[in-house]
Amino acid sequence: MSYSSISHLTCPKCGSEYDDTQLNQLCSCGSPLLVEYDLSSLKGKKKEEVFDTSRNDLWRYHQLLPVRDPENVITLGEGMSPLIAMNTLGKKLGIPGLYMKDEGMIPSGSFKARGAAVGISKAKELGVKQLAMPTNGNAGAAWSLYSARAGIESYIIMPVDAPEITRKEVAVSGSHLYLVDGLISDAGAIVGGLVKEQGFYDASTLKEPYRIEGKKTMGHEILEQFGDSIPDVILYPTGGGVGLIGIYKAIQEWISLGWIKEDKVPRLVAVQAEGCAPIVKAWEEKKTESEFWQDSYTAAFGINVPKAIGDFLVLEAIYKTEGCAVAVTETDISTYQKSVAELEGSFICPEGAATFAAAASLRESGWIKEGEKVICLNTGLGIKYPESVHTAPRTLEKGASPDQVLGHVLV
Ligand SMILES: *Cc1c(COP(=O)(O)O)cnc(C)c1O
Ligand SMILES: [Zn+2]
């Protein structure tokens, strides 16, 4: 059996097909391209025969990943993140079956490493030497680190407001780092120019077809980690929506391989911030595409994406799974970031906190039903966002007495 069952690339809009052994970006019609596998050759096999169970990272799914030659795999051990029961918070929210898939445990501190590992490995396979990408921070961090490991030169452009630690991750890896006084869409326009004039590989979200394959593995892991049962609801903090499209793609692969049934799949929920909710607006208006969100703002930086190129795929995933889209407030985001730390001992990122806020409101409205199994995706580490928590500790004199510490007289 070959290392990958990849067959070709296909356009979800116009149906054109492309060869994955050639360098491709968008379809000539402007749509992102998706990877197709020869699933019929795997049909009838058990999971243990298709998955490389000797590996405890995302490369256990190499058969359903696009890298043809294992020599090209660039890995830092990404994947197989823990699925953690959130009993205390779950009970409080009326969702006893609440879980968190914790992507903060992954190299570079965010799930972006999944997309980078697979995207960079395939770029290496295709002979890419230089790439450019616009980013809200975490993708730039992951892609520059994996580029360094692969010996690929990278040009990373991020908004000045992006989490500062991500600048350092880019800089320390030796990538070329630039800031733009604007949004990720403004960074994207500059990258477009570099790609056109310099011939760089365009690693923008969904402009290369392989990042989504890496993110897809979150879906495979969730389905594997749940064993024989299937979660009812998966909530995902949605910016470009690649993770959500990826999880949906994994679900479809499981259906094609006969491992789950089409009429019993998790309902996918796109979670956005009220200050940047183009997918929520489109879903509420029952549209199949979103509109550019003017003057977007949220402290959950990874989901500050005013217009996603794959919006139609995100919306399709929501409609097909009978999911929904929810916007949460900035206050809710910080409240749940605190609740998860206080009740469950995990310092999660604001984007992850948004999914818990959404789960709470969906349970309250009855959309999440009693006894359902619900997974919130925490897409990164809280410690990447030190400014999201404010502290005001008292400074003690050397030799301070216990009653000075406690602020009252001990009896
Ligand atoms: C990029 C990012 C997201 C959004 O991911 P998409 O798949 O592009 O929607 C969510 N959370 C964090 C921490 C991110 O870095
Ligand atoms: Zn097309």
Tab-separated table of N, CA, C and O and ligand atoms in Angstrom, residues 10-16 18 26-33, ligand 2:
chain	number	residue	atom	x	y	z
A	10	THR	N	-9.508	18.838	-6.638
A	10	THR	CA	-10.729	19.148	-7.368
A	10	THR	C	-11.308	20.477	-6.892
A	10	THR	O	-11.087	20.887	-5.757
A	11	CYS	N	-12.023	21.150	-7.779
A	11	CYS	CA	-12.626	22.435	-7.430
A	11	CYS	C	-14.078	22.218	-6.993
A	11	CYS	O	-14.871	21.691	-7.758
A	12	PRO	N	-14.414	22.630	-5.749
A	12	PRO	CA	-15.782	22.422	-5.265
A	12	PRO	C	-16.796	23.337	-5.969
A	12	PRO	O	-17.999	23.118	-5.868
A	13	LYS	N	-16.298	24.348	-6.705
A	13	LYS	CA	-17.229	25.267	-7.385
A	13	LYS	C	-17.515	24.837	-8.816
A	13	LYS	O	-18.667	24.717	-9.214
A	14	CYS	N	-16.456	24.597	-9.605
A	14	CYS	CA	-16.690	24.336	-11.034
A	14	CYS	C	-16.357	22.897	-11.434
A	14	CYS	O	-16.586	22.497	-12.567
A	15	GLY	N	-15.794	22.115	-10.494
A	15	GLY	CA	-15.546	20.704	-10.797
A	15	GLY	C	-14.251	20.428	-11.550
A	15	GLY	O	-13.947	19.271	-11.836
A	16	SER	N	-13.459	21.459	-11.868
A	16	SER	CA	-12.185	21.219	-12.575
A	16	SER	C	-11.265	20.351	-11.721
A	16	SER	O	-11.318	20.415	-10.493
A	18	TYR	N	-7.208	18.962	-10.910
A	18	TYR	CA	-5.798	19.339	-11.006
A	18	TYR	C	-4.937	18.209	-10.470
A	18	TYR	O	-5.387	17.405	-9.657
A	26	LEU	N	-5.116	28.508	-6.288
A	26	LEU	CA	-6.574	28.478	-6.446
A	26	LEU	C	-6.924	27.869	-7.790
A	26	LEU	O	-6.094	27.775	-8.697
A	27	CYS	N	-8.188	27.478	-7.957
A	27	CYS	CA	-8.688	27.062	-9.271
A	27	CYS	C	-8.697	28.292	-10.178
A	27	CYS	O	-8.756	29.429	-9.706
A	28	SER	N	-8.684	28.077	-11.474
A	28	SER	CA	-8.729	29.217	-12.393
A	28	SER	C	-10.029	30.009	-12.215
A	28	SER	O	-10.104	31.176	-12.570
A	29	CYS	N	-11.061	29.394	-11.612
A	29	CYS	CA	-12.317	30.116	-11.363
A	29	CYS	C	-12.261	30.924	-10.067
A	29	CYS	O	-13.216	31.617	-9.728
A	30	GLY	N	-11.153	30.824	-9.319
A	30	GLY	CA	-10.991	31.629	-8.098
A	30	GLY	C	-11.333	30.892	-6.823
A	30	GLY	O	-11.125	31.402	-5.723
A	31	SER	N	-11.836	29.671	-6.933
A	31	SER	CA	-12.214	28.906	-5.732
A	31	SER	C	-11.005	28.174	-5.149
A	31	SER	O	-10.076	27.817	-5.870
A	32	PRO	N	-11.022	27.919	-3.829
A	32	PRO	CA	-10.010	27.018	-3.263
A	32	PRO	C	-10.153	25.620	-3.880
A	32	PRO	O	-11.243	25.245	-4.321
A	33	LEU	N	-9.050	24.873	-3.878
A	33	LEU	CA	-9.086	23.485	-4.356
A	33	LEU	C	-9.085	22.540	-3.159
A	33	LEU	O	-8.511	22.857	-2.113
B	2	ZN	ZN	-13.107	26.064	-10.193
